[in-house]
Amino acid sequence: MSDALPCLVQVAVSTPAHSAVGDLLSYACAAPLAPGTLVRVPLGAREVLGVVWDAPAEPLPLPAGMAPRPVAGVLEGIAPLDAAWRRLVAFTARYYQRALGEVALAALPPQLRELTPEQLARRMRRPAVGAAAQARESATESVALSAEQAIAAAEIESNPGPFLLFGSTGSGKTEVYMHCVARALAASPAAQALVMVPEINLTPQLEARFRARFAPLYGEVAVVSLHSGMTNPQRLKSWLAAHQGVARIVLGTRMAVFASLPGLALVVADEEHDASYKQQEGARYSARDLAVWRAREQGAKVILGSATPSLESWHASSPEVGRYQRLAMPARIGAGELPRLRLVDMGQQPRGAVFSPPLLAAITERVERGEQCLVLLNRRGFAPVLHCHDCGWKSDCPHCSAHQVFHKIDRTLRCHHCGYAQRVPRACPACGNPDIAPVGRGTEQLEEQLAALLRNVITPGRRAARVARMDADTTRAKGALEEQLAQVHAGEVDVLVGTQMVAKGHDFRRITLVAAVQPDGALFSSDFRAPERLFALLMQAAGRAGRDAQYVAAQASPPEMWLQTWHPDHAVYAALRRHDYPAFAQQQLAERREAGMPPFAYQALVRADARTQEAAQAFLQAAADAARAAQLPGLEQVFIFPPVPLTVQRVANVERAQMLLESPGRGALQRFLAAWQPLLHAERARHRALVRWLVDVDPQAI
């Protein structure tokens, strides 16, 4: 080693996935660097961002004749990332079977990964806006809590948790969160709170409420957001504010769980049941589970909130397990009532009816009184497929084993898996028949049909009824979501048609009727979590109705949830009719206990993508055989299922297969997966047709 660079540091960098390069790389530097320091280092022909890591107890020797490359620069304007953040990253990488550097660098803002030390120094020289002076604690008590809210808040304040806040839709869970945040911030001038929601579309209204409450007390910069809908400069600004302690409250989606929060005192995961908390690319972490781990590790309190908790959280809060403390808030604020469920047996309705006559009459009556309605269909587009009745042709995607969805508004066929789009053909490409027809329904078709059915309906304002649609297509443009939500809140929309994105978290004050048009598909899914997801979706959707007790009291009839089904006697709908989540959860947990499913067992998926289905399954089978031959630790408690294709087995011309691993013990599964990694890397080198492979721990979809 050169005399000019006497120090050796271990740096976490993002290496290519499954490259089998070690977690930490050694670099030379002129002076010791504290763990957590951000540095620019050479990696191959590139210069990349790295994080100086804690030196291992026994550093690995450098290969003979190889000298460490020098650190290219230090980002001196940013204080080192603290030990708690590094422990979080290390745990995530270890538990979810990913490289340490991959997790560490993915947890940092994208723009930070690109800035040189000189560029960062120029940015840091810009004048910073300081937070407002500490306000009186009493100033945060601007809203009086109900009796149930006060009991829940008092329990959270006096006990360590973790807490599962089981509150019905409209029970005021957000107000409890805000009360607890206020108490945490008032307790210490350095305290910070992290509040997470599952989806970006829930952040605007949440940010507005938190900013209105806390910005006058702590300054505008004290409340920041972190989610993928922000620009890279915005994300960097929010991240720096949190890292420096200027931001007292961070609101965000799952990525926010990795925010650098030196003073973390409280973590909230709202709608904790939502599958969106599980990352589906790269390191497939669960932000909800990491929130619980991080809070415990940093000595912070954590609140998981939901009207329909995940069965894992419900089980953890049961008296026999007792890992979480369950707090119940069954009543709605203002003595409002939960919507009545009206089941419509579609077997008794006119053939081919999209909206049954009773439902259409109910929607018409509500609109004529000036009330708003919400229609739920969890499928966007106009129709799932175009079909030729002469020859049987369907609008299949040429690159995926899935149909292209018909979007009438721009006359395109679009694959929702790979993104391939093309114009709608004038005639059947196979036989020339000009009469090709849409089959099935999407939100676009529902919007069109409902607008036609309500064209003669007049509101109290003497105008025609207005129907709007909210889904991933209509909210794609920047600002479109906020604009649409504002229109609904202002009463400019009478009937809102949408996918699941409108069914959760939104506080629509004038909606008194919610209708689910085609919910039956999930009843018979091969995914054992499908009933849980359906119940949660429908109960959350029902919760959008009748949220303003005073408004409902002034109307002629109570709020309602209409559900059109071919299976009105199904157990899921029976529990939904009673708004009885505990009974539904008890029945589902009994079935899972008997079948040995989570939360009574632990699972991991190994997925392989290859040029052919045979190659993908051959890799998985060879990896399983290698594990058995090596008698890996924990193998005796791990059951390896045979490899099978995914439901959509080909996406973007890549074949996909998966293999399920199951174990009654989390520790045994983790020991097995850790020991299996070298064998998976070795098998990867032997299977040339393999494109990539990944391990998904605690998968949410099988």
Phi, psi and omega in degrees: 000143180293149178295333183288339182233079188279349187255149177240129179236151176262128186235134174272121177232158180275104179268161179305141182303136177058032179277352181065012173287144183302162181297321183239140177246146182268135177226153179264147177211162186285331182218156180301142178244135182291142173306139183096351179292137177271131184224158170258128183225152175284139175221105188064230180270358184256167170242125188231166175279141176221164178242122176297130186247164176300134181292134178296156181302322179233092182301140179289136179291146176289146175303148182303134177080002182253128178257142179292142177282150184280151171298132184279332181183158180243133177277083191286343182283352183245127178297149180302145175292132191286171184296325180296318178295319181293323177294322177299313180296316181296319178296316180301313180297318182290314185289319184265011170060049177234167179288142181302314181296323179300313181292315183299315184282328177292336180281351181261154180300140182305320183293329179295329181290342184258341186285137171278164177304324181291317179296320179294319180300320178295320180294319183288343179282347178296143182297130179268146177268120182283157177287157178291162180296154179303131182264170177293142179298324183295337181292340181280346183273060186272345181234128179285134180276149172288172180301316180294319179296318182295320179295315180298315181296321179294321178296318180295321182290327188260354182235159184281334183081200000297158184244137169252108181270100183265092182238135180298161179299128181087009181276353177092036179297321182299323179294325176294317177303313184295322177297315181292322176298315181300316180296319181295318181290325181289335184288335182207136179292346180257357186293144177229153179233142176244122180239118184248144171235157187285335187224153182301323186293350177268350185285326183301311183290327178293316180297321180298318181291316181291322181292320179297325182279316192254337180299320178296338183270320188240359179101155183300324184280358181282344179241117180230160177245156176218108175200167188287350178281353179275158174287161180300318176298322178296317180295319179296319180298315179295317182297315180297320179297321178291316182297323181277354180084001178291317177281122180269334182230126176247122177252135181188179176269198189301329181297336184292344180297339180263006179300143177282109184232088184299331183254029186303123180238339183210137175235133177237130172242099180280152185050051189298343181284346192291133181293344180293345175290348179264119177293138183247010176223152178061230177287112188272071184270158171258114181295327179296313181293321178293328178298318179294315181297315183295318180298316180296320184289329181262004180072026179260163175269151180226135179240123172256124184239140177187151170276341180224075185301154173299150181295331176297314180290322179298316179295318180295336181263005179287154181302326183286337178260304172069021178286328176246154173262120183271128178240124186255136172228081187284340186266147175279152178296140178076019180061026177290151181261150176288149183296144174284142178266127177246112178270129177251117178281107184292344175292344181255007183256165179304140183298133177081005182289129175279313175247121179295149180306318179297320179293316180298321178295321180293318178297316180301315181298318181294315182296320180295338177269358179090009178272166180250152179233154179234128179244124186252128170215116188274053177206117181273175185091180179272316179208146182296337185199149167261145188220139174259118182285343180283311186245352179089006179301142174231156183281067179284147175285132180291346184249352184224158173271059180208162179278152167276133183275136179279121175248106186289328188299327176238014177054051178234158168252125184231136174270124181277004178258311182252349178088358180297134181225149176206163179291151177291128180293149179287336180212168181299123180297340183270317186235355178084003179295122182285349186262073174260137191235150174287142178238132182085180186224147172232178184298328180297318179291320179298318179300315182295314183292320181291322177300322178291319182291333183256014187297335181259007180275130183246134180276168177301337178279009179061041174228161180290150179298141181245130180248134179230160181236139177228111177207188183296336180283318185278345182251015185291321183290149180297129179085352183294320180298310181300320180295317180293318178298319179298322179295320179294314181296329181278357179081015180278353178240132180264321178229124180254121177258131182198172176270193182301342182294340179265356190268353186225136170083336185283141182254076178275117189278336187251005177282126180239351179223131175238137180231131172256121191273313183224071184271354192292338187305324184284348183293333187237029179287154176283346180280122183294344178272356185301315178299320179298316181293319180296314180300315180297315182298313183290321179291322176294320178296316178302326181292350176284345184267137172070034184283336178260103186298322181293319179295316181297320181298332181277351182268171186277342183216157182286165178294151183222152170240117178260137183225113179271122186213154172266358183227066186294343182265006183296145184298327179299316181287329178296316178292325180294322180301324182270000187052040188253078177296317180304319179292318178298315181297319180298317180293317180293319179294325177296319178295319182289323178299317181293325182271355182068039180258162175305141012270014180266001175210169182235140188233157169214147175248137168250123183245142178233134174247129184214176181286335176226156178295325180297319181293320180297314181289328179295320177298313182296317180294320179295322178294320178294317179297320179296322179295319180291320181295326181276353181049058184297153178303135180086352184303325183295342179251008182244126176260126181255115179281157178294152177292144179219159175291156171288165179303310170260097193277343178233124177226127181053043178064022176243127179277141186233133177227160181217157179223127184266136173244138183221142182211145176286347181235130179297319182297318180297318179295319180294318178298319180296312183297319180296318180288337184281336186307311180300325179291322177297318177298319180294318179294326179302320181293336183269349183246095186292331183280354181286134178270313179194165174218159179205157176247130178244105180273137184055057183295149179260348179217131181234000000 
